[in-house]
Short mmCIF file of C-alpha atoms in Angstrom, two decimals:
data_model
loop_
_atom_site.label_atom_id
_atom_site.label_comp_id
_atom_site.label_asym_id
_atom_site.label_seq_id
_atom_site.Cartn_x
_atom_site.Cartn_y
_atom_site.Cartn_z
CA UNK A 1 168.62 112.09 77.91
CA UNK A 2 171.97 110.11 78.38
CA UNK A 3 169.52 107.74 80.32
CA UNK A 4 167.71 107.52 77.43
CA UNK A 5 170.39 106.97 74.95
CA UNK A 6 171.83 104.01 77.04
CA UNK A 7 168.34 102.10 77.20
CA UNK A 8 168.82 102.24 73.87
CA UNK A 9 171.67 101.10 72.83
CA UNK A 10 171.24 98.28 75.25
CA UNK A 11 168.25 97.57 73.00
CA UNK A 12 170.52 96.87 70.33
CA UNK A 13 168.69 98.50 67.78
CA UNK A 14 171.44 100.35 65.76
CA UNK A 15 168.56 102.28 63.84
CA UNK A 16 166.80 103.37 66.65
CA UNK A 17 169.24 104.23 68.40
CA UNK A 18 170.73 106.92 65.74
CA UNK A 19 167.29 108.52 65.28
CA UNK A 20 167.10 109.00 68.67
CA UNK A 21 170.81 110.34 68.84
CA UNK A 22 170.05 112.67 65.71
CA UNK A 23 166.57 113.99 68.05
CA UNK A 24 168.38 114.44 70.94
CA UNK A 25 171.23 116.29 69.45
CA UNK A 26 168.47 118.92 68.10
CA UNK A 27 167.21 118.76 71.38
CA UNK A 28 170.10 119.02 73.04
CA UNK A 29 170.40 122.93 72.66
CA UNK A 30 167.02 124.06 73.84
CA UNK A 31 166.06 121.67 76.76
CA UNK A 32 168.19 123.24 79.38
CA UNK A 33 167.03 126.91 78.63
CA UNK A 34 163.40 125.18 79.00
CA UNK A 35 163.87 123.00 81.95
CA UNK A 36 165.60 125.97 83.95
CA UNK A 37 162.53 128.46 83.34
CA UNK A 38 160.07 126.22 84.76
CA UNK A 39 158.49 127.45 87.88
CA UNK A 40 158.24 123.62 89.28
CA UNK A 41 161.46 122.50 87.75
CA UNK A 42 162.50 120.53 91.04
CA UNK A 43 159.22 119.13 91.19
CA UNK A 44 159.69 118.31 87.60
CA UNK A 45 163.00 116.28 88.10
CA UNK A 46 162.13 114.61 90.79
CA UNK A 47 159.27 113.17 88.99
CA UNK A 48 161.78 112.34 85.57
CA UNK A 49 163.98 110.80 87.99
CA UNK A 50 161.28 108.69 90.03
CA UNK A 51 160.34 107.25 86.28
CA UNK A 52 163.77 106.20 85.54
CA UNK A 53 164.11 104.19 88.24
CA UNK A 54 160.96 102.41 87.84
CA UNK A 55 161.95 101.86 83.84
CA UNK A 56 165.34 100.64 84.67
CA UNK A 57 163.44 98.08 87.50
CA UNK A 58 161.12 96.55 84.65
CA UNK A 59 164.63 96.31 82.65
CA UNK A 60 166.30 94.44 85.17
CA UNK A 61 163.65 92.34 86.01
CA UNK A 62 163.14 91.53 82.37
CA UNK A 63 160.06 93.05 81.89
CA UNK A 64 160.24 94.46 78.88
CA UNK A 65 156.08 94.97 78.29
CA UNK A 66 155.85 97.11 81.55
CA UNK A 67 159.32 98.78 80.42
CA UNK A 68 158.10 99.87 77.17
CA UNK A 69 154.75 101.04 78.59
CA UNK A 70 156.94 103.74 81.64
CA UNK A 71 159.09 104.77 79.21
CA UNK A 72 156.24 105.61 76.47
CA UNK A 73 154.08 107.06 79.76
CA UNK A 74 157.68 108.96 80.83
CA UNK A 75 158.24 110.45 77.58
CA UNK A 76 155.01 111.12 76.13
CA UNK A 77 153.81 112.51 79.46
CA UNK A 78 156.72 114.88 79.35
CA UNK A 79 155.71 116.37 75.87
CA UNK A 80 152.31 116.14 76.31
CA UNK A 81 153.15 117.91 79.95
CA UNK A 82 155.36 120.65 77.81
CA UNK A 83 152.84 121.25 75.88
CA UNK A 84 149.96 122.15 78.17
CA UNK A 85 150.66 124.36 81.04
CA UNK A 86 153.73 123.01 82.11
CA UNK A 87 155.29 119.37 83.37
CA UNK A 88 153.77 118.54 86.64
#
């Protein structure tokens, strides 16, 4: 989530950025317990990690359209991955 956090505060949105902060912080104290009971957890960060690599490449390249679109894809697909049977 720190990679997260630091997209957006390089956003400069102030207000964003403390919603977020405020979310993660609930967060924060039930992800690891999640992430570590996963069967495919390795499989699982690899994936996260792949993704934030190709986020921060649309950054740096100035892309921000094709930015906004991994990291919506990344996080929604996380949830939506969460919520059916399992990330992966």
């Amino acid at each position: 989530m720190r990679f997260h956090l630091a997209l957006l505060a390089a956003s400069g949105s102030e207000s964003i950025f403390l919603v977020v902060h405020a979310v993660r912080e609930s967060l924060a104290r039930h992800l690891p317990v999640v992430l570590r009971a996963l069967p495919a957890q390795r499989k699982m960060l690899n994936r996260l990690t792949r993704e934030h690599v190709e986020i921060l490449a649309a950054v740096r390249a100035g892309d921000g359209a094709t930015a906004a679109a991994l990291m919506e894809r990344h996080i929604g697909g996380f949830y939506r991955g969460m919520a059916s049977d399992g990330p992966c």
